[in-house]
Short mmCIF file of C-alpha atoms in Angstrom, two decimals:
data_model
loop_
_atom_site.label_atom_id
_atom_site.label_comp_id
_atom_site.label_asym_id
_atom_site.label_seq_id
_atom_site.Cartn_x
_atom_site.Cartn_y
_atom_site.Cartn_z
CA MET A 1 185.48 126.63 85.67
CA ASN A 2 187.46 128.74 88.00
CA LYS A 3 186.36 131.73 90.10
CA ASN A 4 187.34 134.31 87.40
CA ASP A 5 185.27 132.49 84.69
CA ILE A 6 182.21 132.60 86.94
CA ILE A 7 182.76 136.35 87.52
CA VAL A 8 183.01 136.97 83.80
CA CYS A 9 179.83 135.00 83.23
CA ILE A 10 177.96 136.90 85.85
CA LEU A 11 179.15 140.27 84.47
CA ILE A 12 178.06 139.38 80.97
CA PHE A 13 174.67 138.24 82.33
CA ILE A 14 174.11 141.53 84.14
CA LEU A 15 175.21 143.58 81.19
CA GLY A 16 172.70 141.71 79.01
CA ILE A 17 169.92 142.35 81.44
CA PHE A 18 170.69 146.11 81.44
CA LEU A 19 170.78 146.17 77.62
CA TYR A 20 167.36 144.39 77.51
CA LEU A 21 165.81 146.85 80.05
CA PHE A 22 167.13 149.89 78.24
CA SER A 23 165.66 148.68 75.03
CA PHE A 24 162.12 148.80 76.44
CA ASN A 25 162.52 151.91 78.50
CA LYS A 26 163.08 154.44 75.84
CA ASN A 27 161.21 157.84 75.59
CA SER A 28 158.08 158.02 77.46
CA GLY A 29 156.33 161.32 76.98
CA GLU A 30 154.16 163.18 74.68
CA LEU A 31 154.35 164.09 71.01
CA ALA A 32 152.50 166.57 68.92
CA ILE A 33 151.59 165.19 65.49
CA VAL A 34 150.67 167.44 62.68
CA TYR A 35 148.66 166.08 59.68
CA TYR A 36 148.13 167.84 56.37
CA ASP A 37 145.38 166.39 54.14
CA HIS A 38 145.30 163.29 56.39
CA ASN A 39 148.97 162.51 56.14
CA LYS A 40 151.55 162.95 58.88
CA VAL A 41 153.80 165.95 58.06
CA LEU A 42 155.49 166.77 61.36
CA GLU A 43 156.16 165.18 64.73
CA ILE A 44 157.23 167.37 67.62
CA ASP A 45 158.64 165.96 70.83
CA LEU A 46 156.96 167.81 73.69
CA LYS A 47 159.62 166.77 76.24
CA ASP A 48 161.50 169.84 74.94
CA LYS A 49 160.05 172.55 77.22
CA ASN A 50 161.70 175.45 75.32
CA LYS A 51 159.65 177.81 73.16
CA ARG A 52 159.92 176.74 69.53
CA THR A 53 158.07 177.57 66.38
CA TYR A 54 157.39 175.42 63.33
CA THR A 55 155.82 176.18 59.96
CA VAL A 56 153.79 173.72 58.01
CA ASN A 57 152.01 174.29 54.74
CA GLY A 58 148.21 174.29 54.96
CA TYR A 59 145.67 174.40 52.13
CA ASN A 60 145.48 178.25 52.20
CA GLY A 61 149.12 178.75 52.98
CA GLU A 62 151.54 178.61 55.80
CA ILE A 63 150.50 177.80 59.42
CA LEU A 64 152.74 178.87 62.26
CA ILE A 65 152.76 176.46 65.21
CA GLU A 66 154.34 177.09 68.56
CA THR A 67 155.31 174.65 71.37
CA VAL A 68 156.29 175.67 74.85
CA ASP A 69 156.30 173.84 78.12
CA GLY A 70 154.61 170.71 76.70
CA LYS A 71 151.81 172.61 75.15
CA VAL A 72 151.01 173.42 71.47
CA ARG A 73 149.12 176.17 69.70
CA VAL A 74 148.50 177.62 66.30
CA VAL A 75 149.91 181.23 66.30
CA ASP A 76 148.80 182.16 62.81
CA GLU A 77 146.93 180.68 59.92
CA ILE A 78 145.22 181.89 56.70
CA SER A 79 141.49 181.14 57.20
CA PRO A 80 138.19 183.06 57.43
CA LYS A 81 137.56 182.73 61.20
CA HIS A 82 141.03 181.85 62.61
CA LEU A 83 139.38 179.26 64.78
CA CYS A 84 142.63 177.36 65.17
CA SER A 85 144.63 180.19 66.60
CA LYS A 86 141.66 181.32 68.78
CA GLN A 87 141.58 177.87 70.33
CA GLY A 88 144.88 178.59 72.08
CA PHE A 89 147.08 176.08 73.68
CA ILE A 90 146.36 172.34 74.00
CA SER A 91 148.08 169.95 76.23
CA GLY A 92 147.34 166.37 77.26
CA SER A 93 146.90 163.30 75.22
CA SER A 94 143.24 163.58 74.35
CA GLU A 95 143.28 167.01 72.75
CA SER A 96 143.48 168.11 69.21
CA ILE A 97 143.31 171.25 67.07
CA ILE A 98 141.37 170.81 63.83
CA CYS A 99 141.97 173.42 61.13
CA LEU A 100 139.36 172.39 58.58
CA PRO A 101 139.92 175.22 56.02
CA ASN A 102 143.60 174.38 55.99
CA LYS A 103 143.12 170.63 56.17
CA VAL A 104 145.50 170.54 59.09
CA ILE A 105 145.07 168.51 62.25
CA ILE A 106 147.37 168.71 65.40
CA GLU A 107 146.93 166.08 67.90
CA ILE A 108 148.87 165.21 71.05
CA VAL A 109 149.69 161.60 71.53
CA SER A 110 151.33 160.03 74.54
CA ASP A 111 153.90 157.31 74.28
CA ASP A 112 152.14 155.76 77.33
CA VAL A 113 149.00 154.89 75.46
CA ASP A 114 148.37 153.65 71.87
CA THR A 115 145.00 155.51 71.56
CA VAL A 116 142.37 157.34 73.57
CA VAL A 117 138.62 156.63 73.60
CA ARG A 118 136.78 159.86 73.72
CA MET B 1 195.58 127.89 75.13
CA LYS B 2 192.51 126.59 76.97
CA ASN B 3 191.88 130.02 78.45
CA VAL B 4 191.81 131.68 75.02
CA TYR B 5 189.08 129.31 73.84
CA LYS B 6 187.07 130.18 76.96
CA TYR B 7 187.25 133.89 76.21
CA ILE B 8 186.40 133.31 72.52
CA ILE B 9 183.35 131.45 73.63
CA ALA B 10 182.48 134.25 76.14
CA ILE B 11 182.72 136.81 73.37
CA ILE B 12 180.54 134.74 71.02
CA VAL B 13 177.91 134.44 73.75
CA PHE B 14 178.11 138.14 74.28
CA ILE B 15 177.64 138.87 70.54
CA VAL B 16 174.70 136.55 70.38
CA MET B 17 173.11 138.34 73.32
CA ILE B 18 173.53 141.70 71.68
CA PHE B 19 171.98 140.37 68.57
CA MET B 20 169.01 138.93 70.57
CA VAL B 21 168.46 142.28 72.28
CA TYR B 22 168.60 143.99 68.78
CA GLU B 23 165.99 141.53 67.37
CA SER B 24 163.67 142.04 70.31
CA ARG B 25 163.84 145.83 69.76
CA LYS B 26 163.04 145.61 66.06
CA GLU B 27 159.42 146.55 65.67
CA LEU B 28 157.08 146.73 62.74
CA ASN B 29 156.83 150.21 61.12
CA GLU B 30 153.89 152.36 62.04
CA VAL B 31 152.05 153.94 59.14
CA SER B 32 149.08 156.22 59.89
CA LYS B 33 146.43 158.35 58.30
CA THR B 34 143.54 160.47 59.52
CA TYR B 35 140.15 160.93 58.01
CA PHE B 36 137.08 163.10 58.57
CA TYR B 37 133.81 161.22 58.03
CA MET B 38 130.55 160.58 59.94
CA ASP B 39 130.92 163.98 61.61
CA THR B 40 134.06 162.79 63.45
CA TYR B 41 137.84 162.72 63.27
CA ILE B 42 139.03 159.18 62.50
CA SER B 43 142.60 157.86 62.80
CA VAL B 44 144.03 154.57 61.67
CA LYS B 45 147.51 153.20 62.42
CA VAL B 46 148.79 150.00 60.98
CA TYR B 47 152.00 148.12 61.85
CA VAL B 48 153.63 146.59 58.86
CA LYS B 49 156.99 145.43 57.54
CA ASP B 50 156.32 147.00 54.10
CA ASN B 51 155.41 150.70 54.29
CA ASN B 52 153.93 150.72 50.84
CA LYS B 53 151.51 147.95 51.63
CA GLY B 54 150.50 149.94 54.73
CA SER B 55 149.93 153.20 52.68
CA GLU B 56 147.86 151.33 50.11
CA ALA B 57 145.64 149.83 52.76
CA LEU B 58 145.17 153.26 54.38
CA ASN B 59 144.03 154.65 51.01
CA LYS B 60 141.55 151.82 50.61
CA ILE B 61 140.28 152.46 54.18
CA ASP B 62 139.54 156.08 53.03
CA GLU B 63 137.19 154.63 50.40
CA ILE B 64 135.49 152.30 52.93
CA PHE B 65 134.78 155.08 55.44
CA GLU B 66 133.59 157.40 52.66
CA GLU B 67 131.20 154.73 51.41
CA TYR B 68 129.74 154.11 54.83
CA HIS B 69 129.59 157.85 55.57
CA ASN B 70 127.56 158.41 52.37
CA LEU B 71 125.29 155.43 52.97
CA THR B 72 124.49 156.18 56.62
CA ASN B 73 124.34 159.99 56.35
CA LYS B 74 120.99 161.42 57.29
CA TYR B 75 121.73 164.88 56.07
CA GLU B 76 123.45 164.46 52.68
CA ASP B 77 121.81 162.99 49.55
CA HIS B 78 123.74 160.05 48.14
CA GLU B 79 122.87 157.30 45.79
CA LYS B 80 121.12 154.37 47.52
CA GLY B 81 121.72 156.12 50.87
CA LEU B 82 119.80 156.75 54.09
CA TYR B 83 118.85 160.38 53.26
CA ARG B 84 116.82 159.21 50.24
CA LEU B 85 115.23 156.32 52.13
CA ASN B 86 114.09 158.71 54.89
CA LYS B 87 112.83 161.27 52.41
CA ASN B 88 110.99 158.89 50.05
CA GLY B 89 109.91 156.20 52.60
CA SER B 90 111.09 153.43 50.20
CA GLY B 91 113.20 152.87 47.20
CA ASP B 92 116.44 151.24 46.07
CA ILE B 93 118.94 151.01 48.90
CA ASP B 94 122.44 149.61 48.95
CA LYS B 95 122.73 146.07 50.44
CA LYS B 96 125.33 147.31 52.89
CA LEU B 97 122.89 149.96 54.28
CA TYR B 98 120.20 147.24 54.55
CA ASP B 99 122.54 145.16 56.64
CA ILE B 100 123.25 147.96 59.02
CA ILE B 101 119.63 148.85 59.44
CA GLU B 102 118.76 145.16 59.98
CA TYR B 103 121.49 144.83 62.62
CA GLY B 104 120.27 147.85 64.49
CA TYR B 105 116.56 146.93 64.13
CA ASN B 106 117.15 143.43 65.58
CA PHE B 107 118.78 144.94 68.66
CA TYR B 108 115.61 146.83 69.72
CA ASP B 109 114.07 143.87 71.50
CA LYS B 110 117.38 142.86 73.07
CA SER B 111 117.93 146.31 74.46
CA ASN B 112 114.66 146.36 76.48
CA HIS B 113 113.19 148.62 73.78
CA LEU B 114 115.81 151.36 74.53
CA LEU B 115 117.92 151.28 71.41
CA ASN B 116 115.48 152.56 68.69
CA ILE B 117 116.92 153.30 65.28
CA GLY B 118 113.44 154.75 64.42
CA ILE B 119 114.04 157.72 66.66
CA GLY B 120 115.30 159.94 63.66
CA ASN B 121 112.41 162.46 63.82
CA VAL B 122 113.11 163.25 67.49
CA THR B 123 116.93 163.44 67.04
CA ASP B 124 116.30 165.88 64.09
CA ILE B 125 114.44 168.18 66.40
CA TRP B 126 117.12 168.04 69.00
CA LYS B 127 119.89 168.64 66.47
CA LYS B 128 118.04 171.81 65.34
CA TYR B 129 117.96 173.13 68.93
CA ARG B 130 121.52 171.95 69.68
CA GLU B 131 123.02 173.73 66.66
CA SER B 132 121.17 177.00 67.15
CA GLU B 133 121.45 176.74 71.09
CA SER B 134 118.14 178.58 70.97
CA GLY B 135 116.23 176.70 73.67
CA VAL B 136 114.73 173.28 74.43
CA PRO B 137 111.98 171.53 72.47
CA SER B 138 108.65 171.15 74.36
CA LEU B 139 107.22 167.67 75.08
CA ASP B 140 104.30 168.57 72.77
CA GLU B 141 106.67 169.28 69.82
CA LEU B 142 108.46 165.94 70.47
CA ASN B 143 105.35 163.94 70.92
CA LYS B 144 103.95 165.10 67.50
CA VAL B 145 106.51 162.99 65.54
CA ASN B 146 106.43 159.28 64.90
CA ILE B 147 109.24 157.11 66.40
CA ASN B 148 107.55 153.71 66.24
CA ILE B 149 110.20 151.26 65.18
CA ASN B 150 107.45 148.81 64.03
CA ASP B 151 106.73 151.25 61.16
CA ILE B 152 110.05 150.22 59.66
CA LYS B 153 109.25 147.25 57.40
CA LEU B 154 112.32 145.14 56.40
CA ASP B 155 111.75 142.72 53.62
CA ASN B 156 114.61 140.88 52.02
CA GLY B 157 116.83 143.72 50.96
CA SER B 158 114.09 146.40 50.59
CA ILE B 159 112.73 148.70 53.31
CA ARG B 160 109.52 150.65 53.68
CA LEU B 161 109.01 153.44 56.15
CA LYS B 162 105.37 153.92 57.27
CA ASN B 163 103.69 156.96 58.88
CA GLY B 164 106.73 159.16 58.38
CA VAL B 165 109.05 157.24 60.69
CA ASN B 166 112.64 158.27 60.21
CA ILE B 167 115.82 156.22 60.74
CA ASP B 168 118.95 157.48 62.65
CA LEU B 169 122.01 155.19 62.58
CA GLY B 170 124.13 157.46 64.92
CA SER B 171 124.26 154.74 67.52
CA LEU B 172 125.94 152.16 65.34
CA ALA B 173 127.21 153.52 61.99
CA LYS B 174 130.75 154.36 63.26
CA GLY B 175 131.03 151.05 65.09
CA TYR B 176 129.83 149.12 62.12
CA ALA B 177 132.16 150.79 59.68
CA THR B 178 135.06 150.31 62.12
CA ASP B 179 134.41 146.52 62.09
CA ILE B 180 134.34 146.55 58.24
CA VAL B 181 137.74 148.34 58.19
CA GLY B 182 139.10 145.82 60.72
CA GLU B 183 137.91 142.92 58.60
CA TYR B 184 139.47 144.51 55.55
CA LEU B 185 142.90 144.85 57.29
CA GLU B 186 142.80 141.20 58.48
CA SER B 187 141.90 140.05 54.92
CA GLU B 188 145.04 141.95 53.68
CA GLY B 189 147.13 140.04 56.30
CA ILE B 190 147.61 143.25 58.41
CA ASN B 191 146.81 141.97 61.85
CA SER B 192 148.24 144.75 64.04
CA TYR B 193 146.31 148.03 63.89
CA VAL B 194 144.64 150.72 65.88
CA ILE B 195 141.44 152.18 64.45
CA ASN B 196 139.85 155.14 66.36
CA ALA B 197 136.69 156.50 64.90
CA GLY B 198 135.40 159.09 67.35
CA GLY B 199 135.09 157.02 70.47
CA ASN B 200 135.07 153.74 68.65
CA VAL B 201 138.33 151.92 69.06
CA LEU B 202 139.27 148.65 67.52
CA VAL B 203 142.74 147.11 67.95
CA GLY B 204 144.25 144.02 66.35
CA LYS B 205 147.10 141.77 67.53
CA LYS B 206 149.87 143.46 69.56
CA TYR B 207 152.84 144.60 67.48
CA HIS B 208 155.54 144.36 70.16
CA SER B 209 155.92 142.66 73.53
CA ASP B 210 153.26 144.88 75.14
CA LYS B 211 149.51 144.82 74.54
CA TYR B 212 147.84 147.93 73.34
CA LYS B 213 147.23 150.59 75.98
CA ILE B 214 143.85 152.13 75.43
CA GLY B 215 143.13 155.26 77.44
CA ILE B 216 139.67 156.34 78.36
CA GLU B 217 139.05 160.08 78.49
CA ASP B 218 137.81 161.55 81.76
CA PRO B 219 134.33 163.00 81.09
CA THR B 220 134.79 165.78 83.64
CA GLY B 221 138.06 166.90 82.09
CA ALA B 222 139.78 166.88 85.50
CA VAL B 223 142.51 164.65 84.12
CA ALA B 224 142.96 163.63 80.41
CA ILE B 225 142.70 159.87 80.86
CA TYR B 226 141.15 158.24 83.95
CA LYS B 227 141.75 154.61 83.06
CA ILE B 228 143.92 152.54 80.86
CA ILE B 229 142.86 149.21 79.30
CA LYS B 230 145.55 146.71 78.21
CA ALA B 231 144.30 144.39 75.58
CA GLU B 232 144.61 143.09 71.99
CA ASP B 233 141.92 141.99 69.39
CA ILE B 234 139.33 144.02 71.16
CA ALA B 235 136.83 146.87 70.59
CA VAL B 236 136.34 149.61 73.08
CA VAL B 237 133.48 152.20 72.78
CA THR B 238 132.54 155.02 75.01
CA SER B 239 129.08 156.76 75.13
CA GLY B 240 129.13 160.14 76.87
CA GLY B 241 127.04 163.16 77.25
CA TYR B 242 129.98 165.45 77.42
CA ARG B 243 130.64 165.53 73.76
CA ARG B 244 128.11 166.85 71.23
CA SER B 245 126.02 168.70 73.83
CA TYR B 246 124.79 172.26 74.55
CA THR B 247 123.88 174.18 77.62
CA TYR B 248 120.74 176.22 77.86
CA ASN B 249 119.70 178.07 81.03
CA GLY B 250 122.45 176.31 82.87
CA VAL B 251 121.29 172.86 81.95
CA ASN B 252 123.42 170.51 79.78
CA TYR B 253 121.58 168.66 76.93
CA ASN B 254 123.50 165.81 75.36
CA HIS B 255 122.82 164.05 72.07
CA ILE B 256 121.70 160.61 73.36
CA ILE B 257 117.95 160.68 73.50
CA ASP B 258 115.92 158.30 75.72
CA PRO B 259 113.01 157.03 73.49
CA ASN B 260 110.77 156.86 76.68
CA THR B 261 111.16 160.44 77.82
CA LEU B 262 112.19 161.97 74.45
CA TYR B 263 114.81 163.92 76.39
CA PRO B 264 118.50 163.36 76.77
CA ALA B 265 119.53 160.55 79.08
CA ASP B 266 120.97 161.75 82.39
CA ASN B 267 121.93 158.61 84.20
CA MET B 268 125.70 158.98 84.14
CA LEU B 269 128.57 160.96 82.69
CA SER B 270 129.92 158.21 80.41
CA VAL B 271 130.01 154.50 80.02
CA THR B 272 132.55 152.36 78.22
CA VAL B 273 132.02 148.88 76.77
CA ILE B 274 134.75 146.36 75.84
CA THR B 275 133.98 143.45 73.64
CA LYS B 276 135.15 141.65 70.50
CA GLU B 277 133.06 143.54 67.88
CA SER B 278 132.96 147.27 67.52
CA LYS B 279 129.39 147.35 66.21
CA LEU B 280 128.13 145.48 69.24
CA ALA B 281 130.23 147.57 71.59
CA ASP B 282 128.64 150.67 70.01
CA LEU B 283 125.01 149.45 70.49
CA LEU B 284 125.79 148.20 74.06
CA SER B 285 127.39 151.45 75.18
CA THR B 286 124.43 153.50 73.90
CA THR B 287 122.01 151.09 75.60
CA LEU B 288 123.94 151.24 78.93
CA PHE B 289 123.90 155.04 78.74
CA LEU B 290 120.13 154.89 78.56
CA MET B 291 119.80 152.68 81.66
CA SER B 292 120.60 153.24 85.30
CA TYR B 293 123.88 151.78 86.50
CA GLU B 294 121.89 149.17 88.49
CA ASP B 295 119.94 147.93 85.51
CA GLY B 296 122.93 148.09 83.24
CA LYS B 297 124.93 145.89 85.63
CA GLU B 298 122.33 143.18 85.16
CA PHE B 299 121.80 143.76 81.52
CA ILE B 300 125.49 143.37 80.50
CA LYS B 301 125.71 139.94 82.26
CA ASP B 302 123.99 138.39 79.12
CA TYR B 303 126.97 139.44 76.88
CA ASP B 304 130.54 138.51 76.66
CA ALA B 305 131.50 142.11 77.37
CA GLU B 306 132.84 144.27 80.17
CA ALA B 307 131.85 147.82 81.12
CA ILE B 308 133.00 150.84 83.10
CA TRP B 309 130.63 153.47 84.28
CA TYR B 310 131.59 156.99 85.24
CA LEU B 311 128.73 158.09 87.44
CA LYS B 312 127.46 161.69 88.10
CA ASP B 313 128.85 161.75 91.66
CA GLY B 314 132.26 160.90 90.31
CA THR B 315 132.44 157.32 91.25
CA VAL B 316 133.69 154.68 88.75
CA LYS B 317 132.05 151.25 88.66
CA MET B 318 133.31 148.23 86.81
CA THR B 319 132.20 144.79 85.93
CA ASP B 320 134.16 141.99 87.65
CA GLY B 321 135.82 140.83 84.41
CA MET B 322 137.56 144.15 83.88
CA SER B 323 140.49 142.86 85.99
CA LYS B 324 141.70 140.90 82.92
CA TYR B 325 142.43 144.20 81.21
CA GLU B 326 144.50 145.70 83.99
#
């Protein structure tokens, strides 16, 4: 092997290492997961800090969800006590909003952990 | 000509490397479902090649949790369940309920007489006060009821409750059901999973190159997670006074009652136990919550288990073996 071959080998090797590292360093951050009747219906990436609204169908009708700055809240829902919208914003990977009358659960999960013991 | 071959070989090596990277990235699919049983929010995630198989398993798990919810529920009347046993003092009970009661009953002596499943009459009184937030029961009121575990008579599948003693399975029902769900998944050939039943976590084999990262919630709420445990095939259970509690006249009263004082235990903010089985972790964490840190440190040495204490002054103590989960 001459000098050029060795350089090519080294370059390929370095490229391979980069590809490998990138494959394990993808999105680390938080997601808001919305469940309706125990099944996942929406996944929102909380890395997006802009104010956005989403609508999901609850048991009593539509539920309006807002995310901003890594936080999530229920803006409006059809339920007797409006407990979900009264709860306000949640943030951080051990919090959840449970809207029992609408069978909707919103939880924040972190890519950094698989689950949280409460 | 020779050079051309060399470059062809280099290109082949390159393609093989890309393929290997792609293979290493390919993970099993995550399928998840949430449930609401045993007064708690439960989530199960399974990692499978075949999504349909995952979904079917998650539906079956719904039935398992519902069955254990019905059998162990103290406040709802179900066929062959605990409500009826407590009310009638005897009668036909499900074999599964018998097994849970026997498991909890046998732990009483091992727990220095702290884990008493016969405490139901006292937890009923506390529940009433907690839900109405109307005050604190007097020692007189608490002393009037029977919590003598020896009044629970187990006999080959049938149980008799004497002198009005009343069973509460709050300290182990979730952990027990979690193990049953784990065993079911393993029997279906699903080895990678995360079960989280209100503070009772059970994980299977890792599904990618990393172990599971299990966060432990900070009982003070200062940060979301104060510690991360890295493990596979393990159960992690936390007992804490910060959930299911109420405040009256500036004093916080939690739901874990000391059978000696009949008042909520106040030794620490939370304690977490890590061991193979979720049902044992559940019993051990409640027992450690009822002991001082010093007593608990000695107590836990008899078990193949590790523990983390979050004490009232904010210090965190760990057993030496915790280092293997860093």
